[in-house]
PDB file of C-alpha atoms in Angstrom:
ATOM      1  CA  UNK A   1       0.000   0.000   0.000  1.00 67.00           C
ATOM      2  CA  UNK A   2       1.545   3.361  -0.760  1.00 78.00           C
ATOM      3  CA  UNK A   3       1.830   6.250   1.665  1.00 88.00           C
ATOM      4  CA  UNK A   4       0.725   9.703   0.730  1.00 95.00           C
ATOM      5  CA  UNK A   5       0.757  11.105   4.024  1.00 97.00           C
ATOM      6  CA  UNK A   6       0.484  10.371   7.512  1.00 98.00           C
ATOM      7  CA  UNK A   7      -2.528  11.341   9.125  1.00 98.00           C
ATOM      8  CA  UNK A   8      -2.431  12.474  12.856  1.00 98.00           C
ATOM      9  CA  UNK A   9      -4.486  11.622  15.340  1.00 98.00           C
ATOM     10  CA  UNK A  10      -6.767  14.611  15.674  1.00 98.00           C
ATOM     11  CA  UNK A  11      -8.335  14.064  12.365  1.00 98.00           C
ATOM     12  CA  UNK A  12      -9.502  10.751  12.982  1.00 98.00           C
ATOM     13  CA  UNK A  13     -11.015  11.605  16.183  1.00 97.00           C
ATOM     14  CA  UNK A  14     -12.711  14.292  14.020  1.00 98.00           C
ATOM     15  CA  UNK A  15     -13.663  11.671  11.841  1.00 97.00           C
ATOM     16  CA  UNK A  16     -14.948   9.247  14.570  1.00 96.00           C
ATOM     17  CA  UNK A  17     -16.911  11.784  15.527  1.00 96.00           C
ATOM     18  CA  UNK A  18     -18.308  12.118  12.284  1.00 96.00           C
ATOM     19  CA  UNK A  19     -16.688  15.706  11.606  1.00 98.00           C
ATOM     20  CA  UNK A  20     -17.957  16.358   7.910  1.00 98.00           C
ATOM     21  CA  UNK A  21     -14.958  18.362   6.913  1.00 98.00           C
ATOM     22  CA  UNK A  22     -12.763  14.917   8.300  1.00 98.00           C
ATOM     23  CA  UNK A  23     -15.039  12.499   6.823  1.00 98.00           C
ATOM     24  CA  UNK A  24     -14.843  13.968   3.228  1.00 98.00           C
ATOM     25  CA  UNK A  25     -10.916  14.499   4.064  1.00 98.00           C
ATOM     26  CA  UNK A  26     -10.606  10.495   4.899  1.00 97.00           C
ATOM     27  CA  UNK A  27     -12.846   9.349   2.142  1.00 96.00           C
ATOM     28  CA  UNK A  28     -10.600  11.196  -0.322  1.00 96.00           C
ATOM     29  CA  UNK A  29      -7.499   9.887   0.519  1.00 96.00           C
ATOM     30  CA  UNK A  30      -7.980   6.687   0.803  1.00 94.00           C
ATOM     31  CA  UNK A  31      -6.043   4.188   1.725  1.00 94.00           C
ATOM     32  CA  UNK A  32      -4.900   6.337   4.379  1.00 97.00           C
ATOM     33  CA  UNK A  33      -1.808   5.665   6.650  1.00 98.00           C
ATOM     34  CA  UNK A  34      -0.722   6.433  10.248  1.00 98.00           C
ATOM     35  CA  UNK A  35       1.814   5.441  12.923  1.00 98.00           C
ATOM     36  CA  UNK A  36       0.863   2.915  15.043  1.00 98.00           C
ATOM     37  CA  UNK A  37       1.371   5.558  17.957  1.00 98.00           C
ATOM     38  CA  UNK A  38      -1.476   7.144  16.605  1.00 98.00           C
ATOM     39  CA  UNK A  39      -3.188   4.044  17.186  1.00 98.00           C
ATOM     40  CA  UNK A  40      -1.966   4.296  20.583  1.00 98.00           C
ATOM     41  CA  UNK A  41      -3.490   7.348  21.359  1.00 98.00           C
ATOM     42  CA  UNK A  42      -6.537   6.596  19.830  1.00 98.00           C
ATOM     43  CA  UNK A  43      -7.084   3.931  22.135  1.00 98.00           C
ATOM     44  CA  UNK A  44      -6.357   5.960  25.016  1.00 97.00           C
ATOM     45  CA  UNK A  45      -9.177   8.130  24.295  1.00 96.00           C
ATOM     46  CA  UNK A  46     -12.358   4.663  24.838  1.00 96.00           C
ATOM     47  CA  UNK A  47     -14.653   5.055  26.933  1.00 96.00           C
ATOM     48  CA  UNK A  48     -17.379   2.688  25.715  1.00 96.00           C
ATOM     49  CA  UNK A  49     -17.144  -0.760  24.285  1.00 97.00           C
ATOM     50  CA  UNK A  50     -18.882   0.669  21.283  1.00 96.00           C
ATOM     51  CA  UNK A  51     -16.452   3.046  21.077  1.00 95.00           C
ATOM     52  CA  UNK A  52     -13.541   0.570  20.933  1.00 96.00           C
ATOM     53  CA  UNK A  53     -15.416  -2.002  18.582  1.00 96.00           C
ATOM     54  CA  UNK A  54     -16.170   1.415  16.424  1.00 96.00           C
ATOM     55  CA  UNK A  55     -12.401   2.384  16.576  1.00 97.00           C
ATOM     56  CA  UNK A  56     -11.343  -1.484  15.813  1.00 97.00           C
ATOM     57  CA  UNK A  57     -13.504  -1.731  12.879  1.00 97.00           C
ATOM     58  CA  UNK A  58     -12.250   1.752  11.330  1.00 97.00           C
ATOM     59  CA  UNK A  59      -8.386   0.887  12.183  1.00 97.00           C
ATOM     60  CA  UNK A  60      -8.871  -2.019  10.128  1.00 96.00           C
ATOM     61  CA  UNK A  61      -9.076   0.092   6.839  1.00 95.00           C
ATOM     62  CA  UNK A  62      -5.935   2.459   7.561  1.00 97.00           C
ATOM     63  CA  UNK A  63      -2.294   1.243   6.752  1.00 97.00           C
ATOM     64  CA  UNK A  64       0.020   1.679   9.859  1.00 98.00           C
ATOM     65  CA  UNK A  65       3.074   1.876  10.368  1.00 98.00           C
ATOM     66  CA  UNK A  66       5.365   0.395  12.760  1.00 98.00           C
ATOM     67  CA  UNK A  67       8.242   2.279  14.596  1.00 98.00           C
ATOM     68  CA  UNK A  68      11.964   1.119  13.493  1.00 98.00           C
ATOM     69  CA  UNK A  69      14.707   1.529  15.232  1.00 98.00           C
ATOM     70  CA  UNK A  70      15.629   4.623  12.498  1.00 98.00           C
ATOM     71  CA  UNK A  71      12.041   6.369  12.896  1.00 98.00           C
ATOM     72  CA  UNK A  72      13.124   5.796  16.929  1.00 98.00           C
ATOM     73  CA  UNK A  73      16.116   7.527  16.508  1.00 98.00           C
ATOM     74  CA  UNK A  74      15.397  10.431  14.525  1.00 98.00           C
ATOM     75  CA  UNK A  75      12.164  10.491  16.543  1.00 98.00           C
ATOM     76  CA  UNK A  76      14.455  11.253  20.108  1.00 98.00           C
ATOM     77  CA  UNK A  77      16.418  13.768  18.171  1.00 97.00           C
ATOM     78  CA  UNK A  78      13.531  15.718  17.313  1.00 97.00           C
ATOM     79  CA  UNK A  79      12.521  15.813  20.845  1.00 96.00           C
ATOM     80  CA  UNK A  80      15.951  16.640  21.745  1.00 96.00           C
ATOM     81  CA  UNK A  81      16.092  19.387  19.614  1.00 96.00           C
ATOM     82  CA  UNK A  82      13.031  21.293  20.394  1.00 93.00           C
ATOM     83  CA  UNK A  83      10.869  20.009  23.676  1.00 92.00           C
ATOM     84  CA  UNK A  84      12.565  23.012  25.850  1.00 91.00           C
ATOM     85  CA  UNK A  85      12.262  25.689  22.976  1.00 92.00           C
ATOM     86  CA  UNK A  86       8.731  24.292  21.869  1.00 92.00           C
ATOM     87  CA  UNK A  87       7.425  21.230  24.065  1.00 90.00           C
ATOM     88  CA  UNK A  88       7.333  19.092  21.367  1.00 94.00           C
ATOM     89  CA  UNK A  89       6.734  15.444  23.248  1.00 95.00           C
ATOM     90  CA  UNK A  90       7.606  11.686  22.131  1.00 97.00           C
ATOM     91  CA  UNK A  91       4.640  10.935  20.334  1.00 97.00           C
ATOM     92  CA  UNK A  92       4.677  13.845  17.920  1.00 97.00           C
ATOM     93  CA  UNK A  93       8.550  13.380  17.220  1.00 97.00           C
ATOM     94  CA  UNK A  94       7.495   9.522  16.129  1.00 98.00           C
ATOM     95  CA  UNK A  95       4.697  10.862  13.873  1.00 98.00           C
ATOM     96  CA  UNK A  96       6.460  13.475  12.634  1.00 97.00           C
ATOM     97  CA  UNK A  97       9.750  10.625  11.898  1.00 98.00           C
ATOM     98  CA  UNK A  98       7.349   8.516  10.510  1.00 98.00           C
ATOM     99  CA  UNK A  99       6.465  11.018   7.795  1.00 97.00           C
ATOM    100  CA  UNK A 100      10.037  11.524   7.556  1.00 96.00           C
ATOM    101  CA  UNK A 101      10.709   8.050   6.709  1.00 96.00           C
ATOM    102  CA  UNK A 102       8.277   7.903   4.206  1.00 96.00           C
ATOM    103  CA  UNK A 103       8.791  10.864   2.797  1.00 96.00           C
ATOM    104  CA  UNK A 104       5.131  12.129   3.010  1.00 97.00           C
ATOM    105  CA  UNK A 105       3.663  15.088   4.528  1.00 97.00           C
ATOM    106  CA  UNK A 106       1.771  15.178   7.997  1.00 98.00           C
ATOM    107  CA  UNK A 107      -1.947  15.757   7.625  1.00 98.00           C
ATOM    108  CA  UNK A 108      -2.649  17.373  11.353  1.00 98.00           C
ATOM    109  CA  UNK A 109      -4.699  20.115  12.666  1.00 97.00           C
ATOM    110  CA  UNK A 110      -1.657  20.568  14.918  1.00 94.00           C
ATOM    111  CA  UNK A 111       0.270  23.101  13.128  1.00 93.00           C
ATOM    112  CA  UNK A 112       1.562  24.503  16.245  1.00 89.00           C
ATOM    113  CA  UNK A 113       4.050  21.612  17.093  1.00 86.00           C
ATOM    114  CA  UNK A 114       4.124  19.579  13.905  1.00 93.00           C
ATOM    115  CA  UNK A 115       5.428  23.409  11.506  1.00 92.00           C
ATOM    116  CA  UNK A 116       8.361  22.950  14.161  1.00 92.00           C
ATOM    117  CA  UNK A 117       9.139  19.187  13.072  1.00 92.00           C
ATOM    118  CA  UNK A 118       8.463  19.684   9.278  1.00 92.00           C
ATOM    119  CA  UNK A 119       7.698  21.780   6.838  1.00 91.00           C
ATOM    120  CA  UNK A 120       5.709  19.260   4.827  1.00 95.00           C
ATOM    121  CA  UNK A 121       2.314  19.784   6.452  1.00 97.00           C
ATOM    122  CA  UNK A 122      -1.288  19.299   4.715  1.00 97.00           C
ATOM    123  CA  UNK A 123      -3.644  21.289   7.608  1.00 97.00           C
ATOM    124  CA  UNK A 124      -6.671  19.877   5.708  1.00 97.00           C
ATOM    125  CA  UNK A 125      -9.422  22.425   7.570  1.00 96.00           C
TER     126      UNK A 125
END
């Protein structure tokens, strides 16, 4: 499956939610890809079984991608280089690796932190 971007967690939970803007955003990109730490913090956000059979179902249709060892390193060097100056934390470093290592842009409604870690951004609303 090839990678045009990586999509960041705030747009699927737009999209769980049934966002229009995020639906129409999903449904025209498919196949879409993520890290599996967006996966992660999708999870951490359940509260009802619904919610995680829901979540399950929809994870099923995106491409993810694992962390290697590179994405880990260049991931801690991001963080290194700007969580004092910016708080950029470990999850966003690993996203923003990830899109690194694939050479695709970050689609994120996070332009705050993520315009730090690249300048290949797609802020899609």
């Amino acid at each position: 499956m090839q990678t045009k971007m990586i999509v960041d967690t705030n747009i699927f939970i737009d999209f769980l939610k049934g966002n229009e803007d995020a639906v129409h955003f999903i449904q025209k990109n498919q196949p879409v890809s993520t890290s599996v730490v967006v996966v992660s913090e999708l999870y951490s956000g359940v509260k009802t079984k619904a919610e995680m059979n829901e979540l399950g179902s929809f994870l099923s249709f995106v491409n993810k991608i694992d962390v290697t060892e590179a994405i880990a390193r260049k991931a801690g060097l991001l963080r290194r280089k700007y969580h004092k100056s910016h708080g950029i934390k470990i999850p966003d470093a690993i996203i923003a690796a990830t899109a690194e290592q694939q050479g695709v842009p970050i689609a994120t409604l996070d332009k705050k932190h993520f315009s730090v870690l690249t300048n290949n951004l797609i802020i899609p609303y």
